[in-house]
Amino acid sequence: MATDFLWYVPNNVEPGHRGDTTTEGWGSLDYSTDLALRCERSGWSGALIGTGWGRPDTMTVATALAARTTTFRPLVAARPGYWNPAQFATAAATLDALSGGRLLVNIVTGQDNPAAYGDPQVDQPTRYARTAEFMQLLRRLWTEEDVTFTGEHYRVEGATVVPRPHEQDGRRRPTLYFGGASPAAERTAAAEADVQLFWGEPLAGIAERIERLRALEAEAEREAPLEFGLRITTLVRDTTEEAWRDAEAKVAEFAEHGKDWLSAWHTGAAVGQQRLLDLHERGDVLDTCLYTRPAAVGGGGAATTWLVGSPDDVAEALAAYHRLGISQFILSDTPYREEAERVGASLLPRVRELVGETVGV
């Protein structure tokens, strides 16, 4: 898999997501379309679309954006327990066929108010076992006909998905991204995922996890080697000094106003989130420009740590992750529309030069 760069579509009806100051049109199709088109023009191959209960349906939004763009690739999150795998396989294959093979899929196992949509499986071992079956069944439904599958959690008989996913240049199905840092998550990723996503940990922590996943991967029967991706916030300015001044001002603003971007992450229930929260105890800045201070003012998920600096600073940091084996980068900053263009124009050419890539794939 070639090196790829994606942005982020917040997909949230309430303004102010992670400090975005946009109010007019926020949450509308026009807003999301404008953001997707800016991604196309600025060198991004697509974007992760935010998901969660109480937010617009991600597949519906992705379909609308695919219809209004030309090259934009939506990375759509699917949560076992919210979706039946055969239903999702059909919806995803339809979008992939209609868009000419542009769909990417992010399988999410973490809890998200499961009682609201009737999911009774909330204990971690069951959720990850179910996720493994979900991915197994998706691959079979996308690539085989007359599928019969009997597992612990799912069962289908004589199932054939119509239409099939778009096939071109050896590609037969959408890529399956997956995240999680617990032992159960890593076993699931090593056996079933195409891309394991990491949040913004220091290089040493990422290297340790890649080594462990490679060992687990060697025990599994796979179609192809596991790839790795990084989901992180970037704050890029013309100079290093300007970037750090703006980063510190943004953190101070959130602290002053008591903003908590994603307070649910601070329960400590998610192993990956807790790893990020623990980083702040080691210092405000780790490696060359990994800023951990946002965790102290409520930053969660991909906003818990930031890469801060000039285009050269952040490009060098991303290239260091690339040397560890990271090939997929999902970046973001707010305001999302303006920063998609700023970061695309200033950062992406430098990163691509450093990693030997000329275009995203």
CSV table of C-alpha atoms in Angstrom, one decimal:
chain,number,residue,atom,x,y,z
A,1,MET,CA,0.0,0.0,0.0
A,2,ALA,CA,1.4,3.4,-1.0
A,3,THR,CA,1.7,6.3,1.4
A,4,ASP,CA,-1.6,8.0,1.8
A,5,PHE,CA,-2.9,11.3,3.4
A,6,LEU,CA,-6.4,11.8,4.5
A,7,TRP,CA,-8.1,14.7,6.4
A,8,TYR,CA,-11.2,14.7,8.7
A,9,VAL,CA,-14.9,15.6,8.2
A,10,PRO,CA,-16.4,16.2,11.7
A,11,ASN,CA,-19.9,15.1,10.8
A,12,ASN,CA,-21.4,16.8,13.9
A,13,VAL,CA,-24.6,18.9,14.0
A,14,GLU,CA,-23.4,21.0,17.0
A,15,PRO,CA,-20.8,23.7,16.1
A,16,GLY,CA,-17.6,24.1,18.1
A,17,HIS,CA,-16.2,20.6,17.4
A,18,ARG,CA,-12.7,20.6,18.9
A,19,GLY,CA,-12.5,24.3,18.8
A,20,ASP,CA,-13.8,24.9,15.3
A,21,THR,CA,-15.1,28.5,15.1
A,22,THR,CA,-17.3,28.0,12.1
A,23,THR,CA,-21.0,28.6,12.8
A,24,GLU,CA,-22.7,29.4,9.5
A,25,GLY,CA,-23.7,26.3,7.7
A,26,TRP,CA,-22.1,24.0,10.2
A,27,GLY,CA,-23.4,20.4,10.0
A,28,SER,CA,-25.1,21.0,6.6
A,29,LEU,CA,-24.4,19.1,3.4
A,30,ASP,CA,-23.1,22.3,1.9
A,31,TYR,CA,-20.5,22.6,4.7
A,32,SER,CA,-19.3,19.0,4.4
A,33,THR,CA,-19.3,19.2,0.6
A,34,ASP,CA,-17.2,22.4,0.7
A,35,LEU,CA,-14.7,20.6,3.0
A,36,ALA,CA,-14.5,17.6,0.8
A,37,LEU,CA,-13.9,19.7,-2.3
A,38,ARG,CA,-11.2,21.6,-0.4
A,39,CYS,CA,-9.6,18.3,0.4
A,40,GLU,CA,-9.6,17.3,-3.3
A,41,ARG,CA,-8.0,20.6,-4.3
A,42,SER,CA,-5.4,20.6,-1.6
A,43,GLY,CA,-3.8,17.2,-2.1
A,44,TRP,CA,-5.7,15.0,0.3
A,45,SER,CA,-6.9,11.7,-1.1
A,46,GLY,CA,-10.0,11.7,1.1
A,47,ALA,CA,-11.1,12.0,4.7
A,48,LEU,CA,-12.2,10.1,7.8
A,49,ILE,CA,-15.9,10.9,8.5
A,50,GLY,CA,-16.7,11.3,12.2
A,51,THR,CA,-19.2,8.9,13.6
A,52,GLY,CA,-21.1,8.2,16.8
A,53,TRP,CA,-24.6,7.8,18.2
A,54,GLY,CA,-26.4,11.1,18.1
A,55,ARG,CA,-24.6,12.2,14.9
A,56,PRO,CA,-25.6,12.0,11.3
A,57,ASP,CA,-25.4,8.5,9.7
A,58,THR,CA,-21.8,8.2,8.3
A,59,MET,CA,-22.7,6.0,5.3
A,60,THR,CA,-25.4,8.5,4.2
A,61,VAL,CA,-23.0,11.4,4.5
A,62,ALA,CA,-20.3,9.5,2.7
A,63,THR,CA,-22.6,8.7,-0.2
A,64,ALA,CA,-23.7,12.3,-0.6
A,65,LEU,CA,-20.1,13.5,-0.6
A,66,ALA,CA,-19.0,10.8,-3.1
A,67,ALA,CA,-21.8,12.0,-5.4
A,68,ARG,CA,-20.5,15.6,-5.2
A,69,THR,CA,-16.8,15.0,-5.6
A,70,THR,CA,-14.5,13.3,-8.2
A,71,THR,CA,-11.6,11.8,-6.4
A,72,PHE,CA,-12.5,12.2,-2.7
A,73,ARG,CA,-12.3,8.9,-0.8
A,74,PRO,CA,-14.6,8.7,2.3
A,75,LEU,CA,-13.3,6.6,5.2
A,76,VAL,CA,-16.6,5.4,6.7
A,77,ALA,CA,-16.7,4.0,10.2
A,78,ALA,CA,-18.8,0.9,10.9
A,79,ARG,CA,-19.6,-0.4,14.4
A,80,PRO,CA,-20.5,-4.0,14.9
A,81,GLY,CA,-23.6,-4.0,17.0
A,82,TYR,CA,-24.9,-0.9,15.1
A,83,TRP,CA,-24.6,-2.7,11.7
A,84,ASN,CA,-25.4,-6.2,10.7
A,85,PRO,CA,-22.4,-7.4,8.7
A,86,ALA,CA,-24.5,-8.5,5.6
A,87,GLN,CA,-26.4,-5.2,5.6
A,88,PHE,CA,-23.2,-3.2,5.9
A,89,ALA,CA,-21.5,-5.3,3.2
A,90,THR,CA,-24.3,-4.5,0.8
A,91,ALA,CA,-24.4,-0.8,1.6
A,92,ALA,CA,-20.7,-0.5,1.4
A,93,ALA,CA,-20.4,-2.5,-1.9
A,94,THR,CA,-23.1,-0.3,-3.4
A,95,LEU,CA,-21.3,2.9,-2.5
A,96,ASP,CA,-18.0,1.5,-3.6
A,97,ALA,CA,-19.4,0.4,-7.0
A,98,LEU,CA,-21.2,3.7,-7.6
A,99,SER,CA,-18.1,5.8,-6.7
A,100,GLY,CA,-15.7,3.7,-8.8
A,101,GLY,CA,-13.9,2.1,-5.9
A,102,ARG,CA,-13.4,5.1,-3.6
A,103,LEU,CA,-14.7,3.7,-0.4
A,104,LEU,CA,-12.5,3.0,2.7
A,105,VAL,CA,-13.9,1.4,5.8
A,106,ASN,CA,-12.9,1.9,9.5
A,107,ILE,CA,-14.1,-0.8,11.8
A,108,VAL,CA,-14.8,0.6,15.3
A,109,THR,CA,-15.2,-1.7,18.3
A,110,GLY,CA,-15.2,0.7,21.2
A,111,GLN,CA,-18.4,1.4,23.1
A,112,ASP,CA,-20.7,4.2,22.0
A,113,ASN,CA,-23.9,4.3,24.0
A,114,PRO,CA,-24.8,0.8,22.9
A,115,ALA,CA,-28.1,0.8,24.8
A,116,ALA,CA,-29.4,3.6,22.6
A,117,TYR,CA,-29.3,1.4,19.5
A,118,GLY,CA,-30.0,-1.9,21.1
A,119,ASP,CA,-26.6,-3.5,21.3
A,120,PRO,CA,-26.4,-5.9,24.3
A,121,GLN,CA,-22.8,-6.9,23.9
A,122,VAL,CA,-20.8,-4.5,26.0
A,123,ASP,CA,-18.0,-6.6,27.6
A,124,GLN,CA,-14.7,-6.3,25.8
A,125,PRO,CA,-13.9,-9.9,25.0
A,126,THR,CA,-17.2,-10.4,23.3
A,127,ARG,CA,-17.0,-7.2,21.4
A,128,TYR,CA,-13.6,-8.0,19.9
A,129,ALA,CA,-14.6,-11.6,19.1
A,130,ARG,CA,-17.6,-10.2,17.3
A,131,THR,CA,-15.5,-7.7,15.5
A,132,ALA,CA,-13.2,-10.4,14.2
A,133,GLU,CA,-16.2,-12.3,12.8
A,134,PHE,CA,-17.6,-9.0,11.3
A,135,MET,CA,-14.4,-8.4,9.3
A,136,GLN,CA,-14.1,-12.1,8.2
A,137,LEU,CA,-17.7,-12.0,6.9
A,138,LEU,CA,-17.3,-8.7,5.1
A,139,ARG,CA,-14.3,-10.0,3.2
A,140,ARG,CA,-16.1,-13.1,2.2
A,141,LEU,CA,-19.3,-11.3,1.2
A,142,TRP,CA,-17.3,-8.8,-0.9
A,143,THR,CA,-15.2,-11.4,-2.8
A,144,GLU,CA,-17.3,-14.6,-2.9
A,145,GLU,CA,-20.8,-15.7,-4.0
A,146,ASP,CA,-23.3,-17.9,-2.2
A,147,VAL,CA,-21.6,-17.4,1.2
A,148,THR,CA,-22.6,-19.5,4.1
A,149,PHE,CA,-21.0,-18.6,7.4
A,150,THR,CA,-21.8,-19.9,10.9
A,151,GLY,CA,-20.0,-18.1,13.7
A,152,GLU,CA,-20.6,-17.4,17.4
A,153,HIS,CA,-22.1,-14.0,16.7
A,154,TYR,CA,-23.2,-14.0,13.0
A,155,ARG,CA,-24.8,-16.4,10.6
A,156,VAL,CA,-25.7,-16.2,6.9
A,157,GLU,CA,-26.8,-18.8,4.4
A,158,GLY,CA,-26.4,-18.6,0.6
A,159,ALA,CA,-25.6,-14.8,0.7
A,160,THR,CA,-24.4,-13.0,-2.4
A,161,VAL,CA,-23.9,-9.2,-2.3
A,162,VAL,CA,-25.1,-7.3,-5.3
A,163,PRO,CA,-23.6,-5.1,-6.7
A,164,ARG,CA,-20.0,-6.3,-6.1
A,165,PRO,CA,-17.4,-3.8,-4.9
A,166,HIS,CA,-15.5,-2.0,-7.7
A,167,GLU,CA,-12.6,-4.1,-9.0
A,168,GLN,CA,-9.6,-2.4,-10.6
A,169,ASP,CA,-5.8,-2.9,-10.7
A,170,GLY,CA,-6.0,-5.9,-8.4
A,171,ARG,CA,-8.3,-4.2,-5.9
A,172,ARG,CA,-11.3,-6.4,-5.1
A,173,ARG,CA,-12.8,-4.8,-2.0
A,174,PRO,CA,-12.6,-1.7,0.3
A,175,THR,CA,-9.6,-1.5,2.7
A,176,LEU,CA,-10.4,-2.3,6.4
A,177,TYR,CA,-8.9,0.1,8.9
A,178,PHE,CA,-9.1,-0.7,12.6
A,179,GLY,CA,-7.9,0.8,15.9
A,180,GLY,CA,-7.4,-0.3,19.4
A,181,ALA,CA,-4.5,-0.8,21.9
A,182,SER,CA,-5.7,-3.5,24.2
A,183,PRO,CA,-4.3,-7.1,23.9
A,184,ALA,CA,-7.7,-8.2,22.4
A,185,ALA,CA,-7.6,-5.3,19.9
A,186,GLU,CA,-4.1,-6.1,18.8
A,187,ARG,CA,-4.9,-9.8,18.3
A,188,THR,CA,-7.9,-8.8,16.2
A,189,ALA,CA,-5.9,-6.3,14.1
A,190,ALA,CA,-3.1,-8.8,13.5
A,191,ALA,CA,-5.5,-11.4,12.3
A,192,GLU,CA,-8.2,-9.5,10.4
A,193,ALA,CA,-7.5,-5.8,9.7
A,194,ASP,CA,-5.7,-4.3,6.6
A,195,VAL,CA,-4.5,-1.2,8.4
A,196,GLN,CA,-3.9,-0.8,12.2
A,197,LEU,CA,-4.5,2.8,13.2
A,198,PHE,CA,-2.5,4.4,16.0
A,199,TRP,CA,-3.1,7.7,17.8
A,200,GLY,CA,-0.2,10.1,18.4
A,201,GLU,CA,2.2,8.3,20.7
A,202,PRO,CA,6.0,8.9,20.8
A,203,LEU,CA,8.1,7.1,18.2
A,204,ALA,CA,9.3,4.5,20.7
A,205,GLY,CA,5.8,3.6,21.7
A,206,ILE,CA,4.7,3.2,18.1
A,207,ALA,CA,7.8,1.1,17.4
A,208,GLU,CA,7.0,-1.2,20.3
A,209,ARG,CA,3.5,-1.7,19.2
A,210,ILE,CA,4.5,-2.4,15.6
A,211,GLU,CA,7.0,-5.0,16.7
A,212,ARG,CA,4.3,-6.7,18.9
A,213,LEU,CA,1.7,-6.6,16.0
A,214,ARG,CA,4.3,-8.1,13.6
A,215,ALA,CA,4.8,-11.0,16.0
A,216,LEU,CA,1.0,-11.6,16.3
A,217,GLU,CA,0.7,-11.3,12.5
A,218,ALA,CA,3.1,-14.1,12.0
A,219,GLU,CA,0.8,-16.4,13.9
A,220,ALA,CA,-2.2,-15.5,11.6
A,221,GLU,CA,-3.2,-16.6,8.1
A,222,ARG,CA,-3.5,-13.3,6.2
A,223,GLU,CA,-4.1,-12.2,2.6
A,224,ALA,CA,-1.4,-9.6,2.8
A,225,PRO,CA,0.9,-8.0,5.4
A,226,LEU,CA,-0.7,-5.7,8.0
A,227,GLU,CA,-0.2,-2.0,7.2
A,228,PHE,CA,-0.1,0.8,9.8
A,229,GLY,CA,-1.6,4.3,10.0
A,230,LEU,CA,-1.4,7.4,12.3
A,231,ARG,CA,-4.5,9.5,13.3
A,232,ILE,CA,-3.3,12.7,14.9
A,233,THR,CA,-4.0,16.5,15.2
A,234,THR,CA,-1.4,18.8,13.5
A,235,LEU,CA,-0.9,22.5,14.2
A,236,VAL,CA,1.2,23.9,11.3
A,237,ARG,CA,2.2,27.5,10.9
A,238,ASP,CA,4.8,29.3,8.8
A,239,THR,CA,7.4,29.3,11.5
A,240,THR,CA,8.1,27.1,14.6
A,241,GLU,CA,7.7,30.1,16.9
A,242,GLU,CA,4.3,31.0,15.4
A,243,ALA,CA,3.1,27.4,15.7
A,244,TRP,CA,4.0,27.0,19.3
A,245,ARG,CA,2.5,30.4,20.2
A,246,ASP,CA,-0.8,29.4,18.5
A,247,ALA,CA,-0.8,26.0,20.1
A,248,GLU,CA,-0.3,27.4,23.6
A,249,ALA,CA,-2.9,30.0,23.0
A,250,LYS,CA,-5.4,27.4,21.8
A,251,VAL,CA,-4.8,25.2,24.9
A,252,ALA,CA,-5.1,28.2,27.2
A,253,GLU,CA,-8.4,29.2,25.6
A,254,PHE,CA,-9.9,25.7,26.2
A,255,ALA,CA,-8.6,25.7,29.7
A,256,GLU,CA,-10.1,29.2,30.4
A,257,HIS,CA,-13.5,28.3,29.0
A,258,GLY,CA,-13.7,24.8,30.5
A,259,LYS,CA,-14.0,23.2,27.1
A,260,ASP,CA,-14.0,19.4,27.1
A,261,TRP,CA,-13.8,18.2,23.6
A,262,LEU,CA,-14.5,14.6,24.2
A,263,SER,CA,-14.9,14.0,28.0
A,264,ALA,CA,-16.1,10.5,27.5
A,265,TRP,CA,-12.6,9.4,26.6
A,266,HIS,CA,-11.4,10.4,30.0
A,267,THR,CA,-13.1,7.5,31.8
A,268,GLY,CA,-9.9,5.6,31.2
A,269,ALA,CA,-11.9,2.6,29.9
A,270,ALA,CA,-10.1,2.7,26.5
A,271,VAL,CA,-6.6,1.4,26.7
A,272,GLY,CA,-5.4,3.5,23.8
A,273,GLN,CA,-6.9,6.6,25.3
A,274,GLN,CA,-5.3,5.9,28.6
A,275,ARG,CA,-1.9,5.5,27.0
A,276,LEU,CA,-2.2,9.0,25.6
A,277,LEU,CA,-3.4,10.5,28.9
A,278,ASP,CA,-0.4,9.0,30.6
A,279,LEU,CA,2.0,10.7,28.2
A,280,HIS,CA,1.5,14.1,29.8
A,281,GLU,CA,3.2,12.9,33.0
A,282,ARG,CA,6.4,12.6,31.0
A,283,GLY,CA,6.4,16.2,29.8
A,284,ASP,CA,4.6,18.8,27.7
A,285,VAL,CA,6.7,18.0,24.6
A,286,LEU,CA,8.0,14.5,23.6
A,287,ASP,CA,10.2,13.5,20.7
A,288,THR,CA,10.7,16.7,18.6
A,289,CYS,CA,7.3,18.3,18.5
A,290,LEU,CA,4.6,16.0,20.0
A,291,TYR,CA,2.6,18.2,22.3
A,292,THR,CA,0.9,16.4,25.2
A,293,ARG,CA,-0.6,19.4,27.0
A,294,PRO,CA,-4.0,19.2,25.3
A,295,ALA,CA,-4.7,16.1,27.4
A,296,ALA,CA,-4.7,18.2,30.5
A,297,VAL,CA,-7.5,20.5,29.3
A,298,GLY,CA,-9.9,17.8,28.0
A,299,GLY,CA,-8.4,16.7,24.7
A,300,GLY,CA,-9.6,13.2,23.7
A,301,GLY,CA,-9.0,10.8,20.9
A,302,ALA,CA,-7.0,12.2,18.1
A,303,ALA,CA,-6.9,15.6,19.8
A,304,THR,CA,-5.1,14.3,22.9
A,305,THR,CA,-1.7,14.9,21.4
A,306,TRP,CA,-0.7,17.3,18.6
A,307,LEU,CA,2.3,17.6,16.3
A,308,VAL,CA,3.2,21.3,16.4
A,309,GLY,CA,5.6,23.3,14.3
A,310,SER,CA,6.6,24.7,10.9
A,311,PRO,CA,5.9,22.6,7.8
A,312,ASP,CA,9.5,21.4,8.0
A,313,ASP,CA,9.1,20.5,11.7
A,314,VAL,CA,5.9,18.5,11.3
A,315,ALA,CA,7.0,16.9,8.0
A,316,GLU,CA,10.2,15.6,9.6
A,317,ALA,CA,8.1,14.2,12.5
A,318,LEU,CA,5.7,12.4,10.1
A,319,ALA,CA,8.7,11.1,8.1
A,320,ALA,CA,10.1,9.6,11.3
A,321,TYR,CA,6.8,7.7,11.8
A,322,HIS,CA,7.0,6.6,8.1
A,323,ARG,CA,10.4,5.1,8.7
A,324,LEU,CA,8.9,3.0,11.5
A,325,GLY,CA,6.4,1.6,8.9
A,326,ILE,CA,3.5,4.0,9.0
A,327,SER,CA,2.0,4.4,5.5
A,328,GLN,CA,-1.4,5.9,6.2
A,329,PHE,CA,-1.8,9.4,7.8
A,330,ILE,CA,-5.1,10.9,8.9
A,331,LEU,CA,-4.5,14.5,10.0
A,332,SER,CA,-6.7,17.4,11.2
A,333,ASP,CA,-6.8,20.8,12.8
A,334,THR,CA,-9.5,23.4,13.3
A,335,PRO,CA,-11.1,25.2,11.6
A,336,TYR,CA,-11.4,22.1,9.5
A,337,ARG,CA,-12.0,23.8,6.1
A,338,GLU,CA,-9.3,26.4,6.3
A,339,GLU,CA,-6.8,24.1,7.8
A,340,ALA,CA,-7.4,21.4,5.1
A,341,GLU,CA,-6.1,23.9,2.6
A,342,ARG,CA,-3.4,25.4,4.7
A,343,VAL,CA,-1.9,22.0,5.8
A,344,GLY,CA,-2.5,20.5,2.3
A,345,ALA,CA,-0.5,23.3,0.6
A,346,SER,CA,2.3,23.8,3.2
A,347,LEU,CA,2.8,20.3,4.7
A,348,LEU,CA,1.9,17.6,2.2
A,349,PRO,CA,4.5,18.4,-0.5
A,350,ARG,CA,7.3,18.4,2.1
A,351,VAL,CA,6.2,15.1,3.6
A,352,ARG,CA,5.9,13.5,0.2
A,353,GLU,CA,9.3,14.6,-0.7
A,354,LEU,CA,10.8,13.2,2.5
A,355,VAL,CA,9.1,9.8,2.1
A,356,GLY,CA,9.6,9.5,-1.6
A,357,GLU,CA,6.0,9.8,-2.7
A,358,THR,CA,4.6,12.2,-5.3
A,359,VAL,CA,0.9,11.6,-4.9
A,360,GLY,CA,-1.5,10.0,-2.5
A,361,VAL,CA,-3.1,6.7,-3.7
